[in-house]
């Protein structure tokens, strides 16, 4: 089926059906080719390829999706436990508190992507300069200065994390989900966390799939002159609630545990 039927001509003129047909064939043959490579193969300009793909064919360029390799047993476990947890969210334990843990380095320098971060202006001299230091200071969230093994992790959980969760919960029931670091998965740690640990899944831990990345984007839009400024920015962003957890569980169930 051709995807070129249009009743309204765009500002670039009527679509060349031969170009559209060749573009569609090339894209369907290999969707990983760049616009520049397609233009070279089709003998036309990069802008013509962009107009053909985006406007005539109605295609879009998306980032590749990455997923963990999962066994059938793991997929089934995720599907069953994800459905159960989603059901609890809707009914039995809708008011249950859920705590998630992970760690991340936050640099004092501004975070910038050389390829994708652009600045629209008339002259290159108007583009703001991203200043960076050779060895920027950083803040580790969580676990600064620790070589974490099972004993240290359980000690931190007992004396720091759990008392804080008890204080925040203030008598309300709660569960705790960690990531899959070796010290977190040891028998001693698992025994200690058995009653409070939902099934492990980086696709369903907000700190893995959304939160820490979002925090870093917001806190590193500009350079911080001091570590105190960086810490304050992190705390300010983290104070906002995470709202995508339930949607992620629905995705896991819909995919039969495949994500």
PDB file of C-alpha atoms in Angstrom:
ATOM      1  CA  UNK A   1       0.000   0.000   0.000  1.00  0.00           C
ATOM      2  CA  UNK A   2       1.429   3.376  -0.981  1.00  0.00           C
ATOM      3  CA  UNK A   3       1.514   6.051   1.675  1.00  0.00           C
ATOM      4  CA  UNK A   4       1.590   9.092  -0.608  1.00  0.00           C
ATOM      5  CA  UNK A   5      -2.052   9.988  -1.215  1.00  0.00           C
ATOM      6  CA  UNK A   6      -2.604  13.664  -0.430  1.00  0.00           C
ATOM      7  CA  UNK A   7      -5.359  16.028  -1.493  1.00  0.00           C
ATOM      8  CA  UNK A   8      -3.537  19.218  -0.512  1.00  0.00           C
ATOM      9  CA  UNK A   9      -0.241  20.269  -2.060  1.00  0.00           C
ATOM     10  CA  UNK A  10       2.425  21.370   0.373  1.00  0.00           C
ATOM     11  CA  UNK A  11       4.454  24.576  -0.003  1.00  0.00           C
ATOM     12  CA  UNK A  12       7.233  22.521  -1.581  1.00  0.00           C
ATOM     13  CA  UNK A  13       4.976  21.620  -4.554  1.00  0.00           C
ATOM     14  CA  UNK A  14       3.293  18.386  -5.682  1.00  0.00           C
ATOM     15  CA  UNK A  15       5.007  15.211  -4.482  1.00  0.00           C
ATOM     16  CA  UNK A  16       7.016  13.343  -7.116  1.00  0.00           C
ATOM     17  CA  UNK A  17       5.501   9.875  -6.979  1.00  0.00           C
ATOM     18  CA  UNK A  18       8.669   8.263  -8.254  1.00  0.00           C
ATOM     19  CA  UNK A  19      10.736   9.898  -5.508  1.00  0.00           C
ATOM     20  CA  UNK A  20       8.098   8.928  -2.935  1.00  0.00           C
ATOM     21  CA  UNK A  21       8.065   5.342  -4.162  1.00  0.00           C
ATOM     22  CA  UNK A  22      11.857   5.054  -4.094  1.00  0.00           C
ATOM     23  CA  UNK A  23      12.011   6.707  -0.682  1.00  0.00           C
ATOM     24  CA  UNK A  24       9.423   4.319   0.720  1.00  0.00           C
ATOM     25  CA  UNK A  25      11.271   1.317  -0.704  1.00  0.00           C
ATOM     26  CA  UNK A  26      14.590   2.488   0.734  1.00  0.00           C
ATOM     27  CA  UNK A  27      13.152   3.159   4.191  1.00  0.00           C
ATOM     28  CA  UNK A  28      11.263  -0.141   4.336  1.00  0.00           C
ATOM     29  CA  UNK A  29      14.418  -1.948   3.215  1.00  0.00           C
ATOM     30  CA  UNK A  30      16.555  -0.423   5.973  1.00  0.00           C
ATOM     31  CA  UNK A  31      15.086   2.025   8.475  1.00  0.00           C
ATOM     32  CA  UNK A  32      18.512   2.665  10.019  1.00  0.00           C
ATOM     33  CA  UNK A  33      19.893   4.772   7.153  1.00  0.00           C
ATOM     34  CA  UNK A  34      20.528   8.473   7.671  1.00  0.00           C
ATOM     35  CA  UNK A  35      18.914  11.150   5.520  1.00  0.00           C
ATOM     36  CA  UNK A  36      22.354  11.944   4.078  1.00  0.00           C
ATOM     37  CA  UNK A  37      22.942   8.343   2.988  1.00  0.00           C
ATOM     38  CA  UNK A  38      19.445   8.067   1.511  1.00  0.00           C
ATOM     39  CA  UNK A  39      20.014  11.296  -0.411  1.00  0.00           C
ATOM     40  CA  UNK A  40      23.277   9.933  -1.836  1.00  0.00           C
ATOM     41  CA  UNK A  41      21.630   6.669  -2.903  1.00  0.00           C
ATOM     42  CA  UNK A  42      18.600   8.396  -4.437  1.00  0.00           C
ATOM     43  CA  UNK A  43      20.609  11.125  -6.162  1.00  0.00           C
ATOM     44  CA  UNK A  44      18.749  14.045  -4.598  1.00  0.00           C
ATOM     45  CA  UNK A  45      19.227  16.584  -1.830  1.00  0.00           C
ATOM     46  CA  UNK A  46      18.962  15.819   1.875  1.00  0.00           C
ATOM     47  CA  UNK A  47      16.061  18.288   2.148  1.00  0.00           C
ATOM     48  CA  UNK A  48      14.160  16.436  -0.596  1.00  0.00           C
ATOM     49  CA  UNK A  49      14.588  13.192   1.344  1.00  0.00           C
ATOM     50  CA  UNK A  50      13.395  14.889   4.544  1.00  0.00           C
ATOM     51  CA  UNK A  51      10.311  16.321   2.799  1.00  0.00           C
ATOM     52  CA  UNK A  52       9.521  12.980   1.161  1.00  0.00           C
ATOM     53  CA  UNK A  53       9.804  10.963   4.364  1.00  0.00           C
ATOM     54  CA  UNK A  54       8.224  13.415   6.797  1.00  0.00           C
ATOM     55  CA  UNK A  55       5.603  15.173   4.684  1.00  0.00           C
ATOM     56  CA  UNK A  56       4.740  12.905   1.737  1.00  0.00           C
ATOM     57  CA  UNK A  57       5.047   9.504   3.420  1.00  0.00           C
ATOM     58  CA  UNK A  58       4.102  10.703   6.899  1.00  0.00           C
ATOM     59  CA  UNK A  59       7.007   8.842   8.533  1.00  0.00           C
ATOM     60  CA  UNK A  60       8.940  10.020  11.589  1.00  0.00           C
ATOM     61  CA  UNK A  61      12.452   9.332  12.838  1.00  0.00           C
ATOM     62  CA  UNK A  62      12.500   7.704  16.285  1.00  0.00           C
ATOM     63  CA  UNK A  63      15.221   6.670  18.684  1.00  0.00           C
ATOM     64  CA  UNK A  64      15.943   2.945  18.850  1.00  0.00           C
ATOM     65  CA  UNK A  65      14.267   1.162  21.741  1.00  0.00           C
ATOM     66  CA  UNK A  66      16.431  -0.857  24.115  1.00  0.00           C
ATOM     67  CA  UNK A  67      15.211  -3.773  26.203  1.00  0.00           C
ATOM     68  CA  UNK A  68      16.871  -6.378  28.381  1.00  0.00           C
ATOM     69  CA  UNK A  69      17.152  -9.955  27.115  1.00  0.00           C
ATOM     70  CA  UNK A  70      14.600 -11.885  29.176  1.00  0.00           C
ATOM     71  CA  UNK A  71      13.988 -15.608  29.563  1.00  0.00           C
ATOM     72  CA  UNK A  72      10.468 -17.004  29.334  1.00  0.00           C
ATOM     73  CA  UNK A  73      10.505 -17.596  33.085  1.00  0.00           C
ATOM     74  CA  UNK A  74      11.492 -14.001  33.800  1.00  0.00           C
ATOM     75  CA  UNK A  75       8.840 -12.686  31.423  1.00  0.00           C
ATOM     76  CA  UNK A  76       6.158 -14.792  33.070  1.00  0.00           C
ATOM     77  CA  UNK A  77       7.294 -13.665  36.525  1.00  0.00           C
ATOM     78  CA  UNK A  78       7.122 -10.025  35.483  1.00  0.00           C
ATOM     79  CA  UNK A  79       3.737 -10.459  33.872  1.00  0.00           C
ATOM     80  CA  UNK A  80       2.185 -12.184  36.897  1.00  0.00           C
ATOM     81  CA  UNK A  81       3.753  -9.947  39.528  1.00  0.00           C
ATOM     82  CA  UNK A  82       3.206  -6.809  37.459  1.00  0.00           C
ATOM     83  CA  UNK A  83      -0.486  -7.614  37.087  1.00  0.00           C
ATOM     84  CA  UNK A  84      -0.763  -8.314  40.820  1.00  0.00           C
ATOM     85  CA  UNK A  85       0.994  -5.079  41.755  1.00  0.00           C
ATOM     86  CA  UNK A  86      -1.094  -3.099  39.264  1.00  0.00           C
ATOM     87  CA  UNK A  87      -4.240  -4.616  40.753  1.00  0.00           C
ATOM     88  CA  UNK A  88      -3.036  -3.623  44.227  1.00  0.00           C
ATOM     89  CA  UNK A  89      -2.447  -0.076  43.051  1.00  0.00           C
ATOM     90  CA  UNK A  90      -6.024   0.107  41.820  1.00  0.00           C
ATOM     91  CA  UNK A  91      -7.705  -1.572  44.763  1.00  0.00           C
ATOM     92  CA  UNK A  92      -6.241  -3.089  47.921  1.00  0.00           C
ATOM     93  CA  UNK A  93      -3.143  -0.958  48.513  1.00  0.00           C
ATOM     94  CA  UNK A  94      -3.883   2.239  46.630  1.00  0.00           C
ATOM     95  CA  UNK A  95      -2.664   4.256  49.618  1.00  0.00           C
ATOM     96  CA  UNK A  96       0.481   2.172  50.204  1.00  0.00           C
ATOM     97  CA  UNK A  97       3.744   4.123  50.188  1.00  0.00           C
ATOM     98  CA  UNK A  98       6.472   2.862  47.846  1.00  0.00           C
ATOM     99  CA  UNK A  99      10.122   3.822  48.230  1.00  0.00           C
ATOM    100  CA  UNK A 100      12.684   3.307  45.439  1.00  0.00           C
ATOM    101  CA  UNK A 101      16.480   3.479  45.647  1.00  0.00           C
ATOM    102  CA  UNK A 102      19.282   3.925  43.111  1.00  0.00           C
ATOM    103  CA  UNK A 103      22.514   5.885  42.783  1.00  0.00           C
ATOM    104  CA  UNK A 104      23.840   8.469  40.338  1.00  0.00           C
ATOM    105  CA  UNK A 105      26.708  10.950  39.915  1.00  0.00           C
ATOM    106  CA  UNK A 106      25.772  14.603  39.401  1.00  0.00           C
ATOM    107  CA  UNK A 107      28.547  16.778  37.965  1.00  0.00           C
ATOM    108  CA  UNK A 108      29.024  20.416  38.926  1.00  0.00           C
ATOM    109  CA  UNK A 109      29.562  21.292  35.243  1.00  0.00           C
ATOM    110  CA  UNK A 110      26.750  22.038  32.817  1.00  0.00           C
ATOM    111  CA  UNK A 111      25.462  18.954  31.017  1.00  0.00           C
ATOM    112  CA  UNK A 112      25.527  19.415  27.235  1.00  0.00           C
ATOM    113  CA  UNK A 113      25.185  17.157  24.185  1.00  0.00           C
ATOM    114  CA  UNK A 114      27.553  18.443  21.479  1.00  0.00           C
ATOM    115  CA  UNK A 115      25.464  17.013  18.654  1.00  0.00           C
ATOM    116  CA  UNK A 116      21.878  17.619  19.765  1.00  0.00           C
ATOM    117  CA  UNK A 117      22.043  20.810  21.860  1.00  0.00           C
ATOM    118  CA  UNK A 118      21.563  23.670  19.394  1.00  0.00           C
ATOM    119  CA  UNK A 119      21.145  27.456  19.625  1.00  0.00           C
ATOM    120  CA  UNK A 120      19.156  29.362  16.981  1.00  0.00           C
ATOM    121  CA  UNK A 121      20.685  32.722  16.055  1.00  0.00           C
ATOM    122  CA  UNK A 122      22.103  34.674  13.095  1.00  0.00           C
ATOM    123  CA  UNK A 123      25.790  34.545  13.985  1.00  0.00           C
ATOM    124  CA  UNK A 124      27.899  31.843  15.625  1.00  0.00           C
ATOM    125  CA  UNK A 125      29.358  34.475  17.966  1.00  0.00           C
ATOM    126  CA  UNK A 126      25.910  34.791  19.572  1.00  0.00           C
ATOM    127  CA  UNK A 127      25.927  31.149  20.721  1.00  0.00           C
ATOM    128  CA  UNK A 128      26.426  30.900  24.512  1.00  0.00           C
ATOM    129  CA  UNK A 129      29.627  29.138  25.570  1.00  0.00           C
ATOM    130  CA  UNK A 130      29.312  25.997  27.694  1.00  0.00           C
ATOM    131  CA  UNK A 131      32.145  26.309  30.212  1.00  0.00           C
ATOM    132  CA  UNK A 132      33.625  23.135  31.647  1.00  0.00           C
ATOM    133  CA  UNK A 133      36.405  22.297  34.079  1.00  0.00           C
ATOM    134  CA  UNK A 134      38.998  19.580  33.520  1.00  0.00           C
ATOM    135  CA  UNK A 135      38.127  17.692  36.695  1.00  0.00           C
ATOM    136  CA  UNK A 136      34.643  18.840  37.806  1.00  0.00           C
ATOM    137  CA  UNK A 137      33.453  18.183  41.319  1.00  0.00           C
ATOM    138  CA  UNK A 138      30.479  15.893  41.661  1.00  0.00           C
ATOM    139  CA  UNK A 139      27.846  14.737  44.107  1.00  0.00           C
ATOM    140  CA  UNK A 140      27.100  11.036  44.544  1.00  0.00           C
ATOM    141  CA  UNK A 141      23.476  10.173  45.259  1.00  0.00           C
ATOM    142  CA  UNK A 142      23.491   7.839  47.223  1.00  0.00           C
ATOM    143  CA  UNK A 143      26.504   6.311  49.010  1.00  0.00           C
ATOM    144  CA  UNK A 144      29.378   8.816  48.932  1.00  0.00           C
ATOM    145  CA  UNK A 145      32.752   7.401  49.981  1.00  0.00           C
ATOM    146  CA  UNK A 146      31.584   3.819  50.474  1.00  0.00           C
ATOM    147  CA  UNK A 147      32.807   0.577  48.913  1.00  0.00           C
ATOM    148  CA  UNK A 148      29.465  -1.114  49.431  1.00  0.00           C
ATOM    149  CA  UNK A 149      29.354  -4.790  50.340  1.00  0.00           C
ATOM    150  CA  UNK A 150      26.540  -6.762  51.945  1.00  0.00           C
ATOM    151  CA  UNK A 151      27.474  -5.882  55.537  1.00  0.00           C
ATOM    152  CA  UNK A 152      27.786  -2.154  54.835  1.00  0.00           C
ATOM    153  CA  UNK A 153      24.591  -2.091  52.789  1.00  0.00           C
ATOM    154  CA  UNK A 154      22.535  -3.806  55.488  1.00  0.00           C
ATOM    155  CA  UNK A 155      24.073  -1.487  58.107  1.00  0.00           C
ATOM    156  CA  UNK A 156      23.052   1.591  56.065  1.00  0.00           C
ATOM    157  CA  UNK A 157      19.592   0.129  55.525  1.00  0.00           C
ATOM    158  CA  UNK A 158      19.114  -0.570  59.239  1.00  0.00           C
ATOM    159  CA  UNK A 159      20.529   2.654  60.637  1.00  0.00           C
ATOM    160  CA  UNK A 160      19.772   5.231  57.937  1.00  0.00           C
ATOM    161  CA  UNK A 161      17.304   4.202  55.253  1.00  0.00           C
ATOM    162  CA  UNK A 162      14.720   2.233  57.219  1.00  0.00           C
ATOM    163  CA  UNK A 163      14.517   4.740  60.109  1.00  0.00           C
ATOM    164  CA  UNK A 164      13.990   7.505  57.539  1.00  0.00           C
ATOM    165  CA  UNK A 165      11.268   5.514  55.751  1.00  0.00           C
ATOM    166  CA  UNK A 166       9.587   4.795  59.096  1.00  0.00           C
ATOM    167  CA  UNK A 167       9.662   8.509  59.887  1.00  0.00           C
ATOM    168  CA  UNK A 168       8.203   9.509  56.506  1.00  0.00           C
ATOM    169  CA  UNK A 169       5.578   6.750  56.559  1.00  0.00           C
ATOM    170  CA  UNK A 170       4.501   7.758  60.066  1.00  0.00           C
ATOM    171  CA  UNK A 171       2.770   4.448  60.743  1.00  0.00           C
ATOM    172  CA  UNK A 172       1.440   3.902  57.229  1.00  0.00           C
ATOM    173  CA  UNK A 173       2.332   0.638  55.434  1.00  0.00           C
ATOM    174  CA  UNK A 174       5.051   0.805  52.794  1.00  0.00           C
ATOM    175  CA  UNK A 175       7.284  -1.288  50.528  1.00  0.00           C
ATOM    176  CA  UNK A 176      10.837  -0.679  49.337  1.00  0.00           C
ATOM    177  CA  UNK A 177      12.386  -1.433  45.916  1.00  0.00           C
ATOM    178  CA  UNK A 178      16.136  -1.359  45.260  1.00  0.00           C
ATOM    179  CA  UNK A 179      18.251  -1.875  42.141  1.00  0.00           C
ATOM    180  CA  UNK A 180      20.148  -5.081  41.312  1.00  0.00           C
ATOM    181  CA  UNK A 181      23.684  -4.341  42.567  1.00  0.00           C
ATOM    182  CA  UNK A 182      25.523  -7.429  43.976  1.00  0.00           C
ATOM    183  CA  UNK A 183      25.300  -6.249  47.593  1.00  0.00           C
ATOM    184  CA  UNK A 184      21.569  -5.699  47.135  1.00  0.00           C
ATOM    185  CA  UNK A 185      20.942  -9.228  45.818  1.00  0.00           C
ATOM    186  CA  UNK A 186      22.950 -11.223  48.364  1.00  0.00           C
ATOM    187  CA  UNK A 187      21.141 -13.807  50.490  1.00  0.00           C
ATOM    188  CA  UNK A 188      21.568 -11.793  53.672  1.00  0.00           C
ATOM    189  CA  UNK A 189      20.180  -8.630  52.073  1.00  0.00           C
ATOM    190  CA  UNK A 190      17.304 -10.479  50.435  1.00  0.00           C
ATOM    191  CA  UNK A 191      16.403 -12.133  53.720  1.00  0.00           C
ATOM    192  CA  UNK A 192      16.361  -8.752  55.441  1.00  0.00           C
ATOM    193  CA  UNK A 193      14.224  -7.143  52.720  1.00  0.00           C
ATOM    194  CA  UNK A 194      11.996 -10.123  51.950  1.00  0.00           C
ATOM    195  CA  UNK A 195       8.795  -8.703  53.377  1.00  0.00           C
ATOM    196  CA  UNK A 196       9.160  -5.224  51.870  1.00  0.00           C
ATOM    197  CA  UNK A 197      10.576  -5.817  48.397  1.00  0.00           C
ATOM    198  CA  UNK A 198       8.369  -5.793  45.252  1.00  0.00           C
ATOM    199  CA  UNK A 199       9.650  -7.643  42.180  1.00  0.00           C
ATOM    200  CA  UNK A 200      12.845  -6.140  40.723  1.00  0.00           C
ATOM    201  CA  UNK A 201      12.560  -4.463  37.332  1.00  0.00           C
ATOM    202  CA  UNK A 202      14.556  -1.465  36.033  1.00  0.00           C
ATOM    203  CA  UNK A 203      11.656  -0.827  33.634  1.00  0.00           C
ATOM    204  CA  UNK A 204       9.377  -0.306  36.633  1.00  0.00           C
ATOM    205  CA  UNK A 205      11.751   1.539  38.952  1.00  0.00           C
ATOM    206  CA  UNK A 206      11.117   5.273  38.402  1.00  0.00           C
ATOM    207  CA  UNK A 207      14.713   6.038  39.374  1.00  0.00           C
ATOM    208  CA  UNK A 208      15.978   3.866  36.501  1.00  0.00           C
ATOM    209  CA  UNK A 209      13.630   4.742  33.645  1.00  0.00           C
ATOM    210  CA  UNK A 210      12.840   8.370  34.354  1.00  0.00           C
ATOM    211  CA  UNK A 211      13.669  10.110  37.593  1.00  0.00           C
ATOM    212  CA  UNK A 212      17.477  10.363  37.793  1.00  0.00           C
ATOM    213  CA  UNK A 213      17.789  11.257  34.110  1.00  0.00           C
ATOM    214  CA  UNK A 214      15.123  13.923  34.459  1.00  0.00           C
ATOM    215  CA  UNK A 215      16.797  15.293  37.596  1.00  0.00           C
ATOM    216  CA  UNK A 216      20.177  15.503  35.842  1.00  0.00           C
ATOM    217  CA  UNK A 217      18.686  17.333  32.854  1.00  0.00           C
ATOM    218  CA  UNK A 218      17.060  19.935  35.099  1.00  0.00           C
ATOM    219  CA  UNK A 219      19.930  20.382  37.573  1.00  0.00           C
ATOM    220  CA  UNK A 220      22.690  20.601  34.953  1.00  0.00           C
ATOM    221  CA  UNK A 221      21.128  23.116  32.579  1.00  0.00           C
ATOM    222  CA  UNK A 222      23.835  25.483  33.786  1.00  0.00           C
ATOM    223  CA  UNK A 223      27.117  25.269  35.669  1.00  0.00           C
ATOM    224  CA  UNK A 224      27.003  25.308  39.471  1.00  0.00           C
ATOM    225  CA  UNK A 225      29.699  27.393  41.149  1.00  0.00           C
ATOM    226  CA  UNK A 226      29.545  25.369  44.367  1.00  0.00           C
ATOM    227  CA  UNK A 227      28.589  21.856  45.413  1.00  0.00           C
ATOM    228  CA  UNK A 228      26.050  23.351  47.817  1.00  0.00           C
ATOM    229  CA  UNK A 229      24.283  24.941  44.839  1.00  0.00           C
ATOM    230  CA  UNK A 230      24.249  21.577  43.033  1.00  0.00           C
ATOM    231  CA  UNK A 231      22.909  19.763  46.119  1.00  0.00           C
ATOM    232  CA  UNK A 232      20.175  22.369  46.565  1.00  0.00           C
ATOM    233  CA  UNK A 233      19.132  22.011  42.915  1.00  0.00           C
ATOM    234  CA  UNK A 234      18.982  18.213  43.225  1.00  0.00           C
ATOM    235  CA  UNK A 235      16.832  18.398  46.356  1.00  0.00           C
ATOM    236  CA  UNK A 236      14.506  20.919  44.732  1.00  0.00           C
ATOM    237  CA  UNK A 237      13.872  18.719  41.674  1.00  0.00           C
ATOM    238  CA  UNK A 238      13.606  15.465  43.645  1.00  0.00           C
ATOM    239  CA  UNK A 239      10.891  17.022  45.789  1.00  0.00           C
ATOM    240  CA  UNK A 240       8.483  16.624  42.877  1.00  0.00           C
ATOM    241  CA  UNK A 241       6.467  13.410  42.750  1.00  0.00           C
ATOM    242  CA  UNK A 242       6.987  10.684  40.152  1.00  0.00           C
ATOM    243  CA  UNK A 243       3.787   9.872  38.261  1.00  0.00           C
ATOM    244  CA  UNK A 244       4.746   7.313  35.596  1.00  0.00           C
ATOM    245  CA  UNK A 245       5.077   4.214  37.799  1.00  0.00           C
ATOM    246  CA  UNK A 246       1.549   2.938  37.231  1.00  0.00           C
ATOM    247  CA  UNK A 247       1.758   3.527  33.467  1.00  0.00           C
ATOM    248  CA  UNK A 248       4.985   1.490  33.334  1.00  0.00           C
ATOM    249  CA  UNK A 249       3.316  -1.408  35.119  1.00  0.00           C
ATOM    250  CA  UNK A 250       0.493  -1.287  32.578  1.00  0.00           C
ATOM    251  CA  UNK A 251       3.094  -1.466  29.783  1.00  0.00           C
ATOM    252  CA  UNK A 252       4.732  -4.538  31.377  1.00  0.00           C
ATOM    253  CA  UNK A 253       1.388  -6.323  31.650  1.00  0.00           C
ATOM    254  CA  UNK A 254       0.349  -5.352  28.095  1.00  0.00           C
ATOM    255  CA  UNK A 255       3.652  -6.718  26.732  1.00  0.00           C
ATOM    256  CA  UNK A 256       3.258 -10.006  28.662  1.00  0.00           C
ATOM    257  CA  UNK A 257       6.317  -9.195  30.751  1.00  0.00           C
ATOM    258  CA  UNK A 258       8.558  -8.593  27.718  1.00  0.00           C
ATOM    259  CA  UNK A 259       9.765  -5.185  28.934  1.00  0.00           C
TER     260      UNK A 259
END
